[in-house]
Coordinates of C-alpha atoms in Angstrom, one line a residue:
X1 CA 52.9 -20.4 90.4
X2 CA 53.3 -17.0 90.1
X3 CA 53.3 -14.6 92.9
X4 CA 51.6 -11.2 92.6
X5 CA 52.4 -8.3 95.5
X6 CA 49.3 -6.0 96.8
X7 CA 51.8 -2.6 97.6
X8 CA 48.4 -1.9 99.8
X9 CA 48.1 -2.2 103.8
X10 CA 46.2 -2.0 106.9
X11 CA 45.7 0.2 109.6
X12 CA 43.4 -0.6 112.8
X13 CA 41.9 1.0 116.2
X14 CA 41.0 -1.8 118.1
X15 CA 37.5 -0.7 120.1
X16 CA 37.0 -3.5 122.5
X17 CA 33.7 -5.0 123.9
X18 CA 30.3 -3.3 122.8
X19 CA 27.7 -2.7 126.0
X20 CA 25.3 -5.0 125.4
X21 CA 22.1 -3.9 123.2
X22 CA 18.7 -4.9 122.1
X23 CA 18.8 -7.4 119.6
X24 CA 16.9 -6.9 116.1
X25 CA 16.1 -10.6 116.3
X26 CA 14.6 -11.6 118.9
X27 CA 13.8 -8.3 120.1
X28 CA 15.5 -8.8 123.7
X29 CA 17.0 -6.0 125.8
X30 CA 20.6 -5.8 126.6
X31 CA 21.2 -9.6 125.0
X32 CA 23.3 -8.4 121.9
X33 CA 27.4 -8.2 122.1
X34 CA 29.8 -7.7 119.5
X35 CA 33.9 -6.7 119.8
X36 CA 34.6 -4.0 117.4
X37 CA 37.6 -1.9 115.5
X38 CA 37.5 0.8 113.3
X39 CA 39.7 0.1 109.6
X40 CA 41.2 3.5 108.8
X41 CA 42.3 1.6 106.0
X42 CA 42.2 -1.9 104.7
X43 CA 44.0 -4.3 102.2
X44 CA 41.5 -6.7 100.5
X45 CA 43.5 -9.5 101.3
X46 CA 43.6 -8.8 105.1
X47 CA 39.6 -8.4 105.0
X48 CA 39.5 -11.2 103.3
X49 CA 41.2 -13.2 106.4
X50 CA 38.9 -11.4 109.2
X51 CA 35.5 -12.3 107.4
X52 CA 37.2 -15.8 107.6
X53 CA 36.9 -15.4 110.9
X54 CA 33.9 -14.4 111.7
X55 CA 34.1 -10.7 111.0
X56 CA 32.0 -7.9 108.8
X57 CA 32.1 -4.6 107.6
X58 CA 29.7 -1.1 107.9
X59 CA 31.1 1.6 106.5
X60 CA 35.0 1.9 108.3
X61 CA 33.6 0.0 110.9
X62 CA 34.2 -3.6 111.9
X63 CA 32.6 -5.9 113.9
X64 CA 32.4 -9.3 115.3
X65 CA 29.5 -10.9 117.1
X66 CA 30.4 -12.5 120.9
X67 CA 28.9 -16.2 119.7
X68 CA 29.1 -17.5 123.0
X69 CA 27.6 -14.7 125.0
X70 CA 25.2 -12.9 122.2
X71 CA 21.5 -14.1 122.5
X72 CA 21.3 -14.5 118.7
X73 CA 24.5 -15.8 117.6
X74 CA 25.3 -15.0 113.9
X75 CA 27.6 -17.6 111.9
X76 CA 29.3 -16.7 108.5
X77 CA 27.6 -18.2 105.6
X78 CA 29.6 -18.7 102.0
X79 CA 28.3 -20.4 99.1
X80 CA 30.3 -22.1 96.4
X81 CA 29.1 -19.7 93.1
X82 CA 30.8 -22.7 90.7
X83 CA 28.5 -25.4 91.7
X84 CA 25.6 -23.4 92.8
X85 CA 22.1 -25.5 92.6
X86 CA 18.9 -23.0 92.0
X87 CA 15.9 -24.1 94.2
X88 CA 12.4 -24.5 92.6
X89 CA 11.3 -21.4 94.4
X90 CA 14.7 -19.4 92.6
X91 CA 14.0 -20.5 89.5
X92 CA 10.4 -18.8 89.4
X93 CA 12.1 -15.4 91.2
X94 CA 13.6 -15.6 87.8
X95 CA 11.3 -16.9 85.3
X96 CA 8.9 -14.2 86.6
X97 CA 11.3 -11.7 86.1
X98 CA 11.9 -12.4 82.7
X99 CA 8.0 -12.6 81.9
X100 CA 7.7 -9.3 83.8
X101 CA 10.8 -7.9 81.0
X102 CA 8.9 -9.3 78.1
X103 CA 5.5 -9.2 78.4
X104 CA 5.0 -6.6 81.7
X105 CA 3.2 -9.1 83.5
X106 CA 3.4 -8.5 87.3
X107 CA 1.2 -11.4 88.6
X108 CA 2.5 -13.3 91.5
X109 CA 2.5 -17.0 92.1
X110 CA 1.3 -18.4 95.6
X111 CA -1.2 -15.8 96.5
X112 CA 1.5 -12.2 96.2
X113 CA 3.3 -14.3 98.5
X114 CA 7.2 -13.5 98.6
X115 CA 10.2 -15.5 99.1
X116 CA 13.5 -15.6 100.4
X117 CA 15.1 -11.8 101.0
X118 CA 11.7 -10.5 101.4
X119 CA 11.1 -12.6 104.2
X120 CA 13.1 -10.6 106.8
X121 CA 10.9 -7.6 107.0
X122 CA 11.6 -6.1 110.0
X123 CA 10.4 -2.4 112.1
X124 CA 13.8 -2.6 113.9
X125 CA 16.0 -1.2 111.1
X126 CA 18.8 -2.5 109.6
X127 CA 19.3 -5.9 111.7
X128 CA 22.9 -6.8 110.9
X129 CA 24.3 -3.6 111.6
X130 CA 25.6 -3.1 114.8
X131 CA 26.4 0.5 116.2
X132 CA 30.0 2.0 117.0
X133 CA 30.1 2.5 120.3
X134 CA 31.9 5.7 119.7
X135 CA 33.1 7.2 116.7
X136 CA 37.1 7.3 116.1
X137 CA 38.6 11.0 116.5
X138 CA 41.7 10.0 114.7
X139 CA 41.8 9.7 110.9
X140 CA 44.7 7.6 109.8
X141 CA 43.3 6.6 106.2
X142 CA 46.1 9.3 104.2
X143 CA 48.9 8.0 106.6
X144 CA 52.1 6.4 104.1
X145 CA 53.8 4.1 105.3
X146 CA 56.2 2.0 102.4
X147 CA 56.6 -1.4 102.5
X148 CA 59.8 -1.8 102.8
X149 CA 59.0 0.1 106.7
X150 CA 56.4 -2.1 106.5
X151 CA 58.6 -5.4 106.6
X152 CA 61.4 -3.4 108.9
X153 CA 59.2 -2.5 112.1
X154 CA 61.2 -1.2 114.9
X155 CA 61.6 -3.9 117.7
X156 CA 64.1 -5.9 119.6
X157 CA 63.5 -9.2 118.9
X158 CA 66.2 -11.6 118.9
X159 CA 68.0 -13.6 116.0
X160 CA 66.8 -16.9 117.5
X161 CA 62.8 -15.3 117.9
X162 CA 63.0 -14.3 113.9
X163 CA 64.3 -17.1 112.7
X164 CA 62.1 -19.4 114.6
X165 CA 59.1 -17.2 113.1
X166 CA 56.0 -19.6 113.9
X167 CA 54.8 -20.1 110.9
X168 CA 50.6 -19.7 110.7
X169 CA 49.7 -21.9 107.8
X170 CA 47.6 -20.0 105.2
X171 CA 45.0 -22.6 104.4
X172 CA 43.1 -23.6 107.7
X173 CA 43.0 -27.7 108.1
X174 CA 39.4 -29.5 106.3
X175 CA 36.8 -30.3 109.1
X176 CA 36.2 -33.9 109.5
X177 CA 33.2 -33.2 107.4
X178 CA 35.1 -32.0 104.9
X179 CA 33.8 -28.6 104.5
X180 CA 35.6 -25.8 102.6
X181 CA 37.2 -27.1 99.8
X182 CA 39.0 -23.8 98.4
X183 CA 42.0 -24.8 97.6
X184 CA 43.5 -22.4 95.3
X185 CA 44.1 -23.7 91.1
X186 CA 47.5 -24.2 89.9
X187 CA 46.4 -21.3 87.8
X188 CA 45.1 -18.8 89.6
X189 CA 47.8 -16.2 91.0
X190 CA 49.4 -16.7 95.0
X191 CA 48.7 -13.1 96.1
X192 CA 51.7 -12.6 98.1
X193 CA 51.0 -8.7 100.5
X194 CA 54.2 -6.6 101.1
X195 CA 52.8 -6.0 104.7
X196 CA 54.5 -8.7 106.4
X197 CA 52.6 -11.7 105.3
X198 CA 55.4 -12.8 103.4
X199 CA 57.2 -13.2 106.4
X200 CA 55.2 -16.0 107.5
X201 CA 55.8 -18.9 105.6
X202 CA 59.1 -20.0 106.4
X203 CA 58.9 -22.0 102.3
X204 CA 59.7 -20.5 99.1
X205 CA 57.0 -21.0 96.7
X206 CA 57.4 -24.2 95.0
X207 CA 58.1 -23.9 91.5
X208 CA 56.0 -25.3 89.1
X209 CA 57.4 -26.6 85.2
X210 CA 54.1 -26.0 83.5
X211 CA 52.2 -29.5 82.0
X212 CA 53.9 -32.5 80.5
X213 CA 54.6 -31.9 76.8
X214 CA 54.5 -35.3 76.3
X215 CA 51.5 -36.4 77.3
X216 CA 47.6 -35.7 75.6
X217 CA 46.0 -32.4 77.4
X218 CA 43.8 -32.6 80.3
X219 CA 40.1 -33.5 79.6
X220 CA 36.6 -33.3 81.5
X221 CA 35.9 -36.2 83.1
X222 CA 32.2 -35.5 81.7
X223 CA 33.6 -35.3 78.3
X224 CA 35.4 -38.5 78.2
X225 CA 32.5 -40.6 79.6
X226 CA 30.1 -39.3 76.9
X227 CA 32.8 -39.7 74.3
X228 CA 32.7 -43.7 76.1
X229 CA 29.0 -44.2 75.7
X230 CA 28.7 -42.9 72.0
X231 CA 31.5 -45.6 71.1
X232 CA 29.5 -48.2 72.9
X233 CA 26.3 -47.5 71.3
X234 CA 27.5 -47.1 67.5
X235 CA 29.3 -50.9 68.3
X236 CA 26.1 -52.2 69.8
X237 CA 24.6 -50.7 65.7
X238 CA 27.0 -52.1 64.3
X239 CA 26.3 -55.5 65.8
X240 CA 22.6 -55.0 65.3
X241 CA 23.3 -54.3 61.5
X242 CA 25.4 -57.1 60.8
X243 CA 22.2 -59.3 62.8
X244 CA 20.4 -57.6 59.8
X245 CA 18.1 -55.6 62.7
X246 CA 16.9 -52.7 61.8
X247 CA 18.3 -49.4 63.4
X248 CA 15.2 -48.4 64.9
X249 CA 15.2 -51.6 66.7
X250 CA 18.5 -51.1 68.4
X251 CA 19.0 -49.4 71.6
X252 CA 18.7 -45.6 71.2
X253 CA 21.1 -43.2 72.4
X254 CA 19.5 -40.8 75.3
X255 CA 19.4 -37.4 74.4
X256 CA 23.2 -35.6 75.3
X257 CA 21.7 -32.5 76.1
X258 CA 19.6 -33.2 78.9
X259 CA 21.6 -30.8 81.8
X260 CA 19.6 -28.9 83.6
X261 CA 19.5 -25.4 82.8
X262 CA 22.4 -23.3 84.5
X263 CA 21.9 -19.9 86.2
X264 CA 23.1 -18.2 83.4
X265 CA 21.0 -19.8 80.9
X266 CA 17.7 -18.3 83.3
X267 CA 19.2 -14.6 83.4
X268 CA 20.3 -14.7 80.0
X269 CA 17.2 -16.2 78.4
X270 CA 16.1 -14.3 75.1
X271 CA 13.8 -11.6 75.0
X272 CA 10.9 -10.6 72.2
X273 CA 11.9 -8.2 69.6
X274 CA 10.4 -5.5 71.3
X275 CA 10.2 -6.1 75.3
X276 CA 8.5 -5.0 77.9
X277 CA 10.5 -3.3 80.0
X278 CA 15.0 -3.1 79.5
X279 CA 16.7 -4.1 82.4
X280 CA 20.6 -2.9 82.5
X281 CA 22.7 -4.4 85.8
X282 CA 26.7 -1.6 86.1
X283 CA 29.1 -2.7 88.5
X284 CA 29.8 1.0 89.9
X285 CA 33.4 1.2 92.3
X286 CA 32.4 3.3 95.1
X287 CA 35.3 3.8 96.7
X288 CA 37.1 5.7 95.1
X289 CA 34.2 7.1 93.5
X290 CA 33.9 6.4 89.9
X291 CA 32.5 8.8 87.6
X292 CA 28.9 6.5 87.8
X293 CA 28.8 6.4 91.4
X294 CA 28.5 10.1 91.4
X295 CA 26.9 10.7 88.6
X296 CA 24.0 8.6 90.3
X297 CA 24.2 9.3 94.5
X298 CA 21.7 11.5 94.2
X299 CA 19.4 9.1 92.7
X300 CA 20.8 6.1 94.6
X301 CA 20.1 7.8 98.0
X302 CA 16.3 8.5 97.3
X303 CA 16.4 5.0 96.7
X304 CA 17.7 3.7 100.3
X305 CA 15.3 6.7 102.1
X306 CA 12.3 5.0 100.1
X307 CA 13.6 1.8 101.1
X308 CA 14.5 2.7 105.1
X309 CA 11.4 4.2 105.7
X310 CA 8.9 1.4 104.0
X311 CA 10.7 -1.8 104.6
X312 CA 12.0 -0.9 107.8
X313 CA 10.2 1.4 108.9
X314 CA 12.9 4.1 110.0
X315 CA 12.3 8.3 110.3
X316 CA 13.4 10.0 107.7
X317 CA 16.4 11.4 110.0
X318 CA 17.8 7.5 110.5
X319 CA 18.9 7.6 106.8
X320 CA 20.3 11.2 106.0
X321 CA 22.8 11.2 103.4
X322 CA 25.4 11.5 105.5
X323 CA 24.2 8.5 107.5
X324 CA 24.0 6.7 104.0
X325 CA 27.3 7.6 103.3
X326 CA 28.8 6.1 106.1
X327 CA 27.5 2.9 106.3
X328 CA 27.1 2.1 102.1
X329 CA 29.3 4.3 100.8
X330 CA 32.5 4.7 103.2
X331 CA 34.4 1.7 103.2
X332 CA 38.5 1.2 104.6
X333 CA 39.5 -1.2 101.5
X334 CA 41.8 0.1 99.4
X335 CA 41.2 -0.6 95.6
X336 CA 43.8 -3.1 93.9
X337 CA 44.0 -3.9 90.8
X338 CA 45.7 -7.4 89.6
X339 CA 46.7 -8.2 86.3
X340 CA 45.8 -11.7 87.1
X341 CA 42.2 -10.7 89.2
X342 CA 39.0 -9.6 88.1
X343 CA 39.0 -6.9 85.0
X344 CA 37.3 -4.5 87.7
X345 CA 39.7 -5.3 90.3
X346 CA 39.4 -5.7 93.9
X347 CA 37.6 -3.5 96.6
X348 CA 34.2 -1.6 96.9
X349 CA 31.2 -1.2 94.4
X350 CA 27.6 -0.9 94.0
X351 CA 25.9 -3.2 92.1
X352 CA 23.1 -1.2 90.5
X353 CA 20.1 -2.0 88.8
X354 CA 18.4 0.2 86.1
X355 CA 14.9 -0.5 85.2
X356 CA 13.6 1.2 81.6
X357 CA 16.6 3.5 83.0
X358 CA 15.3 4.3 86.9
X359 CA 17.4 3.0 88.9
X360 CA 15.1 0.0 91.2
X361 CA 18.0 -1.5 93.6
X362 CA 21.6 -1.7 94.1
X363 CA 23.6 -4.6 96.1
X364 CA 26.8 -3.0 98.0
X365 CA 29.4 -5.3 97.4
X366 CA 33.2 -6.6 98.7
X367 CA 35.2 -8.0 95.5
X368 CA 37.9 -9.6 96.9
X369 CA 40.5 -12.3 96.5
X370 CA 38.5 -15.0 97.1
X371 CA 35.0 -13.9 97.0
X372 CA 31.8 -11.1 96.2
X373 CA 31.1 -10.8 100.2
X374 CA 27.5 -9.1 100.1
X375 CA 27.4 -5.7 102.1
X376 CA 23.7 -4.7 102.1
X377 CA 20.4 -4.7 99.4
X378 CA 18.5 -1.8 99.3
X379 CA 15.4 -1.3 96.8
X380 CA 12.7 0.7 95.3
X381 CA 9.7 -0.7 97.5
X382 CA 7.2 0.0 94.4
X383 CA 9.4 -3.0 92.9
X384 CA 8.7 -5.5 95.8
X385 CA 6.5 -7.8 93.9
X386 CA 9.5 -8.7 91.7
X387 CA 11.2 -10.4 94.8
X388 CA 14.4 -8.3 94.4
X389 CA 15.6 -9.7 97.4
X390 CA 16.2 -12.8 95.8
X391 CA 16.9 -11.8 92.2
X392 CA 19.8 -9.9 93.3
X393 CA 21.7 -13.0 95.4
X394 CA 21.1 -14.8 92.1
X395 CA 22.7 -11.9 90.2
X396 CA 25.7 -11.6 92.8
X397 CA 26.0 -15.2 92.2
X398 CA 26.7 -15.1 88.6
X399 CA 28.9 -12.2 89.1
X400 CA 30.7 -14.1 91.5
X401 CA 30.7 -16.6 88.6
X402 CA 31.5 -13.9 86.0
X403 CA 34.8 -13.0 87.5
X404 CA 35.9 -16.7 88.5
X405 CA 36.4 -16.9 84.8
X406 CA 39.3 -14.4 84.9
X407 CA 39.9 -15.2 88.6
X408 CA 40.5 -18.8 89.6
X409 CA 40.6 -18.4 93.3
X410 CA 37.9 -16.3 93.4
X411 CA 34.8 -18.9 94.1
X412 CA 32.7 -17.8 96.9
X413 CA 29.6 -15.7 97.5
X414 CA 29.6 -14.8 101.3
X415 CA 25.8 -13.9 102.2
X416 CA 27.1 -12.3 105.7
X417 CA 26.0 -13.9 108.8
X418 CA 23.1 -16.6 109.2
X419 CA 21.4 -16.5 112.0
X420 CA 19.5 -20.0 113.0
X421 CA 17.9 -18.6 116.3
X422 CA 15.7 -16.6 113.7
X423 CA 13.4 -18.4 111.8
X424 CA 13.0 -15.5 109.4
X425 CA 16.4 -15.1 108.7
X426 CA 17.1 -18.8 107.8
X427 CA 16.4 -17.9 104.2
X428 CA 20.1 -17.7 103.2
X429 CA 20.5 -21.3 103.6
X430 CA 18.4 -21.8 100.5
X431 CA 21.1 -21.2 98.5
X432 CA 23.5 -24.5 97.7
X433 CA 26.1 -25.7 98.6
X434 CA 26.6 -23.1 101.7
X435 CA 28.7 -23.8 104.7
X436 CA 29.1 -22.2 108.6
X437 CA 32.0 -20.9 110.1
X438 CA 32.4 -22.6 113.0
X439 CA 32.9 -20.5 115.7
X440 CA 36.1 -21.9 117.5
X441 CA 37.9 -23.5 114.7
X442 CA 37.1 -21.7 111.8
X443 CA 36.6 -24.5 109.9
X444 CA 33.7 -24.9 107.7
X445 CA 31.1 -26.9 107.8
X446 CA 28.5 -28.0 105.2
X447 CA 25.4 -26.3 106.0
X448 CA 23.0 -29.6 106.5
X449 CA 25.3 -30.7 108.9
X450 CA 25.2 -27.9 111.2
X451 CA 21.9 -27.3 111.4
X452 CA 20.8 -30.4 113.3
X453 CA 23.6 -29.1 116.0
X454 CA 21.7 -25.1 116.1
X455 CA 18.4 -27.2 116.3
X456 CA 19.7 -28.2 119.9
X457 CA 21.6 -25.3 120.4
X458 CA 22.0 -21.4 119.4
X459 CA 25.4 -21.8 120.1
X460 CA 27.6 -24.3 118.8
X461 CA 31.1 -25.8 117.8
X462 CA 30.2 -26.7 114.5
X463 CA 33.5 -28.6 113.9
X464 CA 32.7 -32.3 114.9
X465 CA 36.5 -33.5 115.9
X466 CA 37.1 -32.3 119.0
X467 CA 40.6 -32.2 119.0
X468 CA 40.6 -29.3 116.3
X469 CA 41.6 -26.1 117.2
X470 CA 42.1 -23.0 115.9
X471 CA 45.5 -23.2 113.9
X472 CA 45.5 -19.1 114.0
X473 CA 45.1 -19.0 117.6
X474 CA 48.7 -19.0 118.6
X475 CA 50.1 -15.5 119.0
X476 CA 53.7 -13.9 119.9
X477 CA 52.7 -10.5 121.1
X478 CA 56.1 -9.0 120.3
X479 CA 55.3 -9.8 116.5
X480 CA 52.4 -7.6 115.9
X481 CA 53.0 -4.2 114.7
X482 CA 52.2 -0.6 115.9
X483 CA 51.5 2.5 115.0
X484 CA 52.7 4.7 117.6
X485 CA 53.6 8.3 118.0
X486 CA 53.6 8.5 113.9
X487 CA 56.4 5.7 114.1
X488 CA 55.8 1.8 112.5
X489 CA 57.4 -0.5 116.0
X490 CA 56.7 -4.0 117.0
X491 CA 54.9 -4.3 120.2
X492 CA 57.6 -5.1 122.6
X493 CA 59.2 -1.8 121.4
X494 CA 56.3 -0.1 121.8
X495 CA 56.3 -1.3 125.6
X496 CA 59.4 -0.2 125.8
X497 CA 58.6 3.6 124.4
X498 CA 55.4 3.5 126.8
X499 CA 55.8 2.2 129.8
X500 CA 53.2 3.4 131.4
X501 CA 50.5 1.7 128.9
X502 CA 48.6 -1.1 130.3
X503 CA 47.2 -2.7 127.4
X504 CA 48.6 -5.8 127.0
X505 CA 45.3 -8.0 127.5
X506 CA 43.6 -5.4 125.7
X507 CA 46.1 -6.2 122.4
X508 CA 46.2 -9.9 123.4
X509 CA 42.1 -10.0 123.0
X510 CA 42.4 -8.1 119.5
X511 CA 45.3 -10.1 118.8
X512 CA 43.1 -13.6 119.6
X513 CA 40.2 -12.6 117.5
X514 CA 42.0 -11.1 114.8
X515 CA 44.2 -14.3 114.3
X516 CA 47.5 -14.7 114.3
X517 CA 47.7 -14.6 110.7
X518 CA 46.3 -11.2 110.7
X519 CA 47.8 -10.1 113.4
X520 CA 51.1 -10.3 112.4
X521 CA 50.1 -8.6 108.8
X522 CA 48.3 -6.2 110.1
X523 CA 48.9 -2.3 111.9
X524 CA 47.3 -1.2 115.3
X525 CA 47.2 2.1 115.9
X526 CA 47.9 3.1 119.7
X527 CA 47.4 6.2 121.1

């Protein structure tokens, strides 16, 4: 299995407990809490690891909801992009689309009723975004530090600590209900980050030889039973010729190509000679800007102010360009490309959507080494009767899909956070198979069977075995590593270099919802 090095690494400012605020759910005052941290700068991997925890991004800023105090908890949702089933209602999202390209017929089904995304309609603004409580003063993103530093922090731990080096396992054990079942292909690269996550695993990477020369390649199952079925019916013709029956008489073969229709086979259906309306989907990197992210800001913020103001009814002040910059267009993860990852490589983009060549929506997406994690939809309200809400999931989902291909590990379309205590905002389980983070093991759980759990309660431990815990949750303080007075220590020499800080339940809190796994990879700033 080969092993491929992200050189990139991360750099944190650990804000603490938000003041409770009014939630966009349920409309209470002073019922919403959330812990947050600002990422100066972030490697894909590491983000990776904190959405697995219950952790999101907007803009440089990071946040995770308090499930067991919030009024409205909000659990992670992921879906599995390879074995995605579409619902009836998807499939005519898309088969009016594709009418709508060929013909230009705009005529909706169930009385101009929408679906899914459009559901969540809401005068509070942006739900799922939850306010810095104050902004950072420091900016740490151009900081170098090498690798090698990196691995060589500063401290005074002992022979015996290091060597002992409590291993955190990287793959988190299955729930009894056998939930996430990523377990990465013998194929698909072991990304290995020079920030000190190599130093974790107290095992070398097992070698592997490669497959058995000597025995027949590896063959679908699905393959091998049709091949089993065609053998049996051309013996039972045989036997029915040599009883002198006639073939018509003997048992027919069912039709092989009787599969449903895949995703793809919906979003690439053909279109007349002369369409409509064109529709052209670009996968733009916003950060760094490419040369068609800039090329179309401009354009792509009119967009979100037409979309702010309609949909969620904010003033015209609320999304400023600068204010759309921040949230969709800032982001802490630094690109990385991977000879064995996606062709566009890991970090931030835009997914835009050009209509007859006006741009009509654009998904902000997270590639990263596992999944497409979905950052925000905005649209071109004109375009609502198309469902867009819905028709872009389905896109991310192929993508996701798209870049599996070239990308073993990377299998899972992560919606953001579902939110059960709001009926509205259910929708997101409607796509299948999704599964929950649970909230204390961070384990996950198939989707119908934690539901009957938030039906009794908004808050729950999803994980049914009750002797689970969270395998991350272990942490050795002196590990984690600081960045202090422009120098790269471990904690317990930073204690030593400050004595007069008291923050050690401060970093022990970070340290416990961070993980141990993170912790120990990641940098936090201290000032």
């Amino acid at each position: 299995m080969a092993e491929v090095y992200d050189p990139t690494f991360t750099i944190l400012e650990y804000t603490g407990d938000h003041s409770a605020h009014k939630c966009g759910y349920c409309k209470s005052a002073a019922a919403s809490f959330s812990h947050g941290m600002w990422a100066h700068r972030m490697a894909v991997g590491d983000y990776q690891d904190l959405i697995d925890r219950g952790w999101r991004r907007s803009g440089k800023y990071c946040y995770k909801p308090t499930m067991n105090k919030t009024c409205c908890p909000l659990y992670t949702i992921k879906c599995n992009a390879t074995e995605v089933k579409l619902t009836k209602g998807q499939k005519k999202v898309l088969k009016r689309f594709h009418r709508y390209l060929s013909h230009g017929d705009v005529k909706l089904e169930g009385g101009g009723k929408t679906s899914d995304n459009e559901q969540c309609v809401s005068p509070t603004g942006n739900q799922e975004y939850v306010k810095p409580k104050f902004d950072t003063t420091t900016d740490l993103s151009m900081v170098s530090v090498s690798p090698v530093a990196i691995e060589n922090a500063k401290g005074t731990c002992t022979a015996s600590a290091r060597e002992s080096n409590h291993s955190v396992s990287d793959k988190v054990s299955e729930v009894g209900d056998r939930g996430d079942t990523s377990s990465p292909s013998q194929n698909s690269p072991k990304v290995v980050r020079n920030n000190g996550i190599n130093n974790l695993s107290p095992k070398s990477p097992r070698k592997t030889v490669g497959p058995d020369p000597s025995k027949p390649p590896c063959r679908k199952s699905k393959l091998i039973r049709l091949e089993r079925r065609e053998a049996k019916l051309a013996k039972q013709r045989e036997e029915a010729l040599r009883r002198g029956e006639s073939l018509m008489e003997g048992i027919k073969s069912k039709p092989t190509n009787n599969t449903p229709k895949s995703l793809e086979d919906f979003l690439n259906e053909s279109l007349p000679e002369s369409p409509a309306h064109k529709l052209e989907v670009k996968l733009v990197r916003s950060h760094p800007g490419s040369v068609g992210f800039v090329q179309s800001f401009g354009i792509a913020h009119k967009v979100y102010q037409q979309y702010q103001i309609n949909i969620h009814g904010d003033s015209p002040d609320r999304c400023s360009e600068s204010q759309f910059r921040r949230f969709l267009c800032n982001s802490p993860l630094e690109p990385w490309h991977s000879n064995c990852g996606p062709p566009s490589g890991y970090g931030s983009f835009h997914h835009q959507y050009w209509l007859d060549g006006r741009l009509i929506a654009v998904g902000v997406l997270d590639i990263l080494p596992n999944c497409v994690s979905s950052v925000y939809l905005y649209y071109d309200p004109e375009f609502s009767f198309l469902s867009l809400g819905t028709y872009a999931s389905l896109r991310e989902l192929a993508l996701t899909r798209e870049l599996q291909r070239t990308a073993p590990s990377l299998k899972w379309y992560y919606m953001g956070f579902y939110i059960h205590s709001c009926p509205k905002m259910r929708y997101k389980g409607n796509y299948s198979p999704s599964y929950l983070l649970c909230p204390e093991t961070y384990n996950w759980v198939p989707i119908e069977k934690a539901t009957p759990k938030l039906d009794l309660s908004e808050y729950s431990r999803l994980n049914n075995d009750a002797s689970a815990k969270d395998l991350n949750g272990e942490i050795d303080l002196n590990r984690i590593k600081i960045l202090y007075d422009q120098d790269l220590v471990l904690y317990e020499m930073y204690r030593m270099l400050n004595p007069q800080a008291d923050d050690e339940d401060e970093v022990k809190e970070y340290a416990s919802l961070v993980g141990a796994k993170s912790a120990y990879s990641m940098v936090l700033y201290r000032n």
